PDB file of C-alpha atoms in Angstrom:
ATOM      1  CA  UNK A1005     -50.171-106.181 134.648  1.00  0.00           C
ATOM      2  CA  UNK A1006     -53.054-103.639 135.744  1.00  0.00           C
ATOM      3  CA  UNK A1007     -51.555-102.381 138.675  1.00  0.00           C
ATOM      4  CA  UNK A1008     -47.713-101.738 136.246  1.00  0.00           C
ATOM      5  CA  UNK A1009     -49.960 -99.793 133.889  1.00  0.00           C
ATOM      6  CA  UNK A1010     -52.452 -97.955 136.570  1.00  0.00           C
ATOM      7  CA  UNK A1011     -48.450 -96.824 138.506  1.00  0.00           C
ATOM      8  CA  UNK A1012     -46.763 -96.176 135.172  1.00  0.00           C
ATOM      9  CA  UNK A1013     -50.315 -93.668 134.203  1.00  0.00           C
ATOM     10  CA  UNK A1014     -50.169 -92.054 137.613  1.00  0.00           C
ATOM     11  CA  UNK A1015     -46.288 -91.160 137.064  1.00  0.00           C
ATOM     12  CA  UNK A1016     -46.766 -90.122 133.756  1.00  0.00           C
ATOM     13  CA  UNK A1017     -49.449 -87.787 134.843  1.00  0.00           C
ATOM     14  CA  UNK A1018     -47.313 -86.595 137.959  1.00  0.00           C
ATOM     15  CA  UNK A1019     -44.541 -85.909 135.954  1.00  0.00           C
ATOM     16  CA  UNK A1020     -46.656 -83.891 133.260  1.00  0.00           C
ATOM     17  CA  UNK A1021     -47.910 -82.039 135.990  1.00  0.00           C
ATOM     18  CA  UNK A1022     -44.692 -81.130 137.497  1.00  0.00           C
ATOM     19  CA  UNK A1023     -43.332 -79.529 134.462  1.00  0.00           C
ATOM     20  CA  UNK A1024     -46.502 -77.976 133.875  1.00  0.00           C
ATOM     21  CA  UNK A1025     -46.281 -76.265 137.278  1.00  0.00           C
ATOM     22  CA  UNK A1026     -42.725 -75.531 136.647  1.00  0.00           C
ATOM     23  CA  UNK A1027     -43.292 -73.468 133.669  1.00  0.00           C
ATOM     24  CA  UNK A1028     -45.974 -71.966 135.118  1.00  0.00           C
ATOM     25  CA  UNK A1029     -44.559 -70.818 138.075  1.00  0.00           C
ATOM     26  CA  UNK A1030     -41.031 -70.635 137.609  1.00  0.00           C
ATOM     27  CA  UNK A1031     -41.151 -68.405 134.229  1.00  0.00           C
ATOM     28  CA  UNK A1032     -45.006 -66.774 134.387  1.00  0.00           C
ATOM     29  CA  UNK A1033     -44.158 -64.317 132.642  1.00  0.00           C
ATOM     30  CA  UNK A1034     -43.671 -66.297 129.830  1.00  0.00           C
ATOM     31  CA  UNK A1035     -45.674 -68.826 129.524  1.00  0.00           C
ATOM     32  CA  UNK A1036     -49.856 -68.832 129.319  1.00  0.00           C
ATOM     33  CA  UNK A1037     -52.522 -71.415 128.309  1.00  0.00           C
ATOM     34  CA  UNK A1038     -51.138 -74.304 129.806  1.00  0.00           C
ATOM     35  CA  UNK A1039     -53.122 -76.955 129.674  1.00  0.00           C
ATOM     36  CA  UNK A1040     -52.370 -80.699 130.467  1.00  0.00           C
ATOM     37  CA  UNK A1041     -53.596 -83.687 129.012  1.00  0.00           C
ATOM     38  CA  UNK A1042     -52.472 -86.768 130.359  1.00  0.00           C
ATOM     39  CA  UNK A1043     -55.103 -89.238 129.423  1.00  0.00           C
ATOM     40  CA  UNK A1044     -54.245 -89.300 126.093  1.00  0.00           C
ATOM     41  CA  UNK A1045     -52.153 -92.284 124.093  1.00  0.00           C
ATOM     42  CA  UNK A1046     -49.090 -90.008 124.115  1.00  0.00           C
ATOM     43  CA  UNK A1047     -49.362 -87.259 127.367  1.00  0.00           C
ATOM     44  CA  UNK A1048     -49.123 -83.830 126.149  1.00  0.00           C
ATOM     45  CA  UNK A1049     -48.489 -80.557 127.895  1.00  0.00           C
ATOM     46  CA  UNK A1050     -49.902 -77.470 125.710  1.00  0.00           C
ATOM     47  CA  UNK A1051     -49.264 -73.982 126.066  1.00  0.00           C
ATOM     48  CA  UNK A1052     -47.811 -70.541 124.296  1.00  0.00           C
ATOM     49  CA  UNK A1053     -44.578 -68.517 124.902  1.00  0.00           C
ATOM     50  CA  UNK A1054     -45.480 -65.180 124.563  1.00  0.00           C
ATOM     51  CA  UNK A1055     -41.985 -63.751 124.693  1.00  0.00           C
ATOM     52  CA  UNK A1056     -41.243 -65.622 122.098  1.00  0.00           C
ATOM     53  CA  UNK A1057     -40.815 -63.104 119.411  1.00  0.00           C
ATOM     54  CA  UNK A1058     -42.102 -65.289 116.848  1.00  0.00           C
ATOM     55  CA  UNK A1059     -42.158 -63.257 113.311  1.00  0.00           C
ATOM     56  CA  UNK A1060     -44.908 -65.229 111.938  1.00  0.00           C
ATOM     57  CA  UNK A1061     -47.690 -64.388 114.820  1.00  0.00           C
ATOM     58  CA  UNK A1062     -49.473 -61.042 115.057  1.00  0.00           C
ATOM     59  CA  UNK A1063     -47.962 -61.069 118.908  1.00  0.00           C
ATOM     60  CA  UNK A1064     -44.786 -62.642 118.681  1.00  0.00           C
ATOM     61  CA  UNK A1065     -46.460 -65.612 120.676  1.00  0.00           C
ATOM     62  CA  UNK A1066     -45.425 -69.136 119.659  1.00  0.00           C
ATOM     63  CA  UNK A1067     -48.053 -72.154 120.883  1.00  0.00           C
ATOM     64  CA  UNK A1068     -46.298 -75.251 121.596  1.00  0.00           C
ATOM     65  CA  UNK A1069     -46.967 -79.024 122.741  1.00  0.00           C
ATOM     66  CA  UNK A1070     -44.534 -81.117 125.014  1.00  0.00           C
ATOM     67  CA  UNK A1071     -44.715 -84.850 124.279  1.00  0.00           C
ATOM     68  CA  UNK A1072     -44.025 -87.238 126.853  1.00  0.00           C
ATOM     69  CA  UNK A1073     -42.330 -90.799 125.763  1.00  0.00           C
ATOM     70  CA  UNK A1074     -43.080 -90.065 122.255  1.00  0.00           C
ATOM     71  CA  UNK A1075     -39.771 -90.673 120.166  1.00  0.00           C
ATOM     72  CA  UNK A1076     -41.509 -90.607 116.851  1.00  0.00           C
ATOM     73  CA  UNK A1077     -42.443 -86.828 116.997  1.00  0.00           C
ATOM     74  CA  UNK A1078     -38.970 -86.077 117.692  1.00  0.00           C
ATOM     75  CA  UNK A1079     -37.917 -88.276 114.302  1.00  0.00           C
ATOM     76  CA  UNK A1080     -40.980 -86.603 113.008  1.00  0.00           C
ATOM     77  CA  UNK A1081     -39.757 -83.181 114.015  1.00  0.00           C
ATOM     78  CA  UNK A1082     -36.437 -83.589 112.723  1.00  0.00           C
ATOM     79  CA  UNK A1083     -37.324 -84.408 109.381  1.00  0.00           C
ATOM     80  CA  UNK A1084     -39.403 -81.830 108.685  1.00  0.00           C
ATOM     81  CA  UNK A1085     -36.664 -79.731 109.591  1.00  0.00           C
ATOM     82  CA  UNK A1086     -34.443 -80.998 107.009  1.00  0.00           C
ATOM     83  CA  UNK A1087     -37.004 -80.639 104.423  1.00  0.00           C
ATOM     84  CA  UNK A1088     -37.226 -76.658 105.365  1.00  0.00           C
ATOM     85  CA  UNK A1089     -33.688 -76.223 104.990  1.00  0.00           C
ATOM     86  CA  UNK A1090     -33.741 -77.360 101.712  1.00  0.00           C
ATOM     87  CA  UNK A1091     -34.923 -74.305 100.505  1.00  0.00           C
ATOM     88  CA  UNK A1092     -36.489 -71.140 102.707  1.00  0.00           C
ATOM     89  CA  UNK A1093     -39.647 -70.878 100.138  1.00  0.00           C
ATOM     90  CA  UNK A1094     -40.062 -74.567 101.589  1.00  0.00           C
ATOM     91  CA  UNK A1095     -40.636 -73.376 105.228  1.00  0.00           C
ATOM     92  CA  UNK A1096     -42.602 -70.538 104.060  1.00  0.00           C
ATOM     93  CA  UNK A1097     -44.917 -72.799 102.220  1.00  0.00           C
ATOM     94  CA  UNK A1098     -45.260 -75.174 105.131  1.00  0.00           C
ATOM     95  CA  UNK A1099     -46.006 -71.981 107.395  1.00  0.00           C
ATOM     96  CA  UNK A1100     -48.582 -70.372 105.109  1.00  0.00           C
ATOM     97  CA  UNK A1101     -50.493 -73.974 104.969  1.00  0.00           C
ATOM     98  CA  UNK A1102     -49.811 -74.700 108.483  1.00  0.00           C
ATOM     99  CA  UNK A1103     -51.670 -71.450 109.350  1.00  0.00           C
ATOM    100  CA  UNK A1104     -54.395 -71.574 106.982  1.00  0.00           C
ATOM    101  CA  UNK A1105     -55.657 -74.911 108.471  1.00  0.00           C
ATOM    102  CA  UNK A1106     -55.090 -73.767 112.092  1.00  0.00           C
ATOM    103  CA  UNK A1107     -57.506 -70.679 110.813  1.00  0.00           C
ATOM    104  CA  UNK A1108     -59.860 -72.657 109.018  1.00  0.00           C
ATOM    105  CA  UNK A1109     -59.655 -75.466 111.769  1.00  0.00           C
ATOM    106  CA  UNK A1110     -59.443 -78.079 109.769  1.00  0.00           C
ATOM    107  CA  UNK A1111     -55.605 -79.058 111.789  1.00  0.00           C
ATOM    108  CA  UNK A1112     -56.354 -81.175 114.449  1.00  0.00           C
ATOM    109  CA  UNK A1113     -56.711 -84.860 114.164  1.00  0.00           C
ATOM    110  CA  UNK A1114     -59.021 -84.762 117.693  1.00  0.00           C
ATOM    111  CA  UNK A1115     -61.263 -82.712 115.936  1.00  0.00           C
ATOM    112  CA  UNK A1116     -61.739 -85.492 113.458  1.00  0.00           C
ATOM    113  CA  UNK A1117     -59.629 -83.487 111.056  1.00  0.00           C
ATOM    114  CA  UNK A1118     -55.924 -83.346 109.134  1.00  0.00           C
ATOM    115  CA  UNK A1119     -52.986 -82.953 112.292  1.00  0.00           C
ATOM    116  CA  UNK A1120     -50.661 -79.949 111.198  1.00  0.00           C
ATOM    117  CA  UNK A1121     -47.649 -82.589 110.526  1.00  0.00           C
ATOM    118  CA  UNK A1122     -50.002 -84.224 108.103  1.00  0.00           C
ATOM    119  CA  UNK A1123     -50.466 -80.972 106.449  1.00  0.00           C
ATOM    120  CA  UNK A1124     -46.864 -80.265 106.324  1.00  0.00           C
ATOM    121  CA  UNK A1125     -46.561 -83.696 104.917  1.00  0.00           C
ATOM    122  CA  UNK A1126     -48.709 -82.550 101.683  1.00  0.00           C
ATOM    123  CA  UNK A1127     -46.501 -79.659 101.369  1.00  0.00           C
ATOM    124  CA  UNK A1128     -43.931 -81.456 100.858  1.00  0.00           C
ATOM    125  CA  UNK A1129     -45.300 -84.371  98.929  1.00  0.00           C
ATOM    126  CA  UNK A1130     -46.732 -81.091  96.181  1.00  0.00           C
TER     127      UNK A1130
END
């Protein structure tokens, strides 16, 4: 009923806030731009690492997004995977068109545009 859905909402956004404060708090030195949004159809947590020593950002920061009870993105996640193991010029494909729609924001299915996964999809359907 109402009042299941109104309890199950107000965990859900207890819990995203509780590993939001965790991260922020218990490792601040590494993480920055958190940013909870727990009204959406799948609660999401958003943020950067910036120790992550990621090769393919001009600072070594990596941006993320925590899903909460989304078992598709993990499916999702996992496949995409496979596909750039395949062959490295694969994952270097799906980076370089990852990060030209991130810079010509035309990645984010909020914004009424393409999500990055959809993007990634193209690569590998080229």
């Amino acid at each position: 009923g109402i009042n299941s859905a109104k309890s199950f909402e107000k965990q859900m956004t207890n819990i995203v806030f509780r590993v939001k404060n965790c991260l922020q708090y218990c490792r601040s030195e590494s993480f920055d731009d958190l940013f909870a949004i727990t009204r959406a159809r799948v609660p999401v947590l958003k943020g950067r690492d910036i120790n992550a020593c990621n090769p393919y950002s001009p600072d070594g920061s990596l941006s993320f997004d925590l899903c909460f009870l989304n078992d598709i993105a993990v499916v999702n996640s996992s496949l995409l995977r496979e596909y750039s193991l395949v062959d490295n010029r694969v994952r270097m494909l799906m980076l370089a068109v990852k990060s030209f729609a991130k810079k010509n924001n035309i990645a984010s299915a909020a914004g009424g545009t393409l999500s990055s996964y959809t993007w990634l999809n193209l690569v590998i359907f080229y």
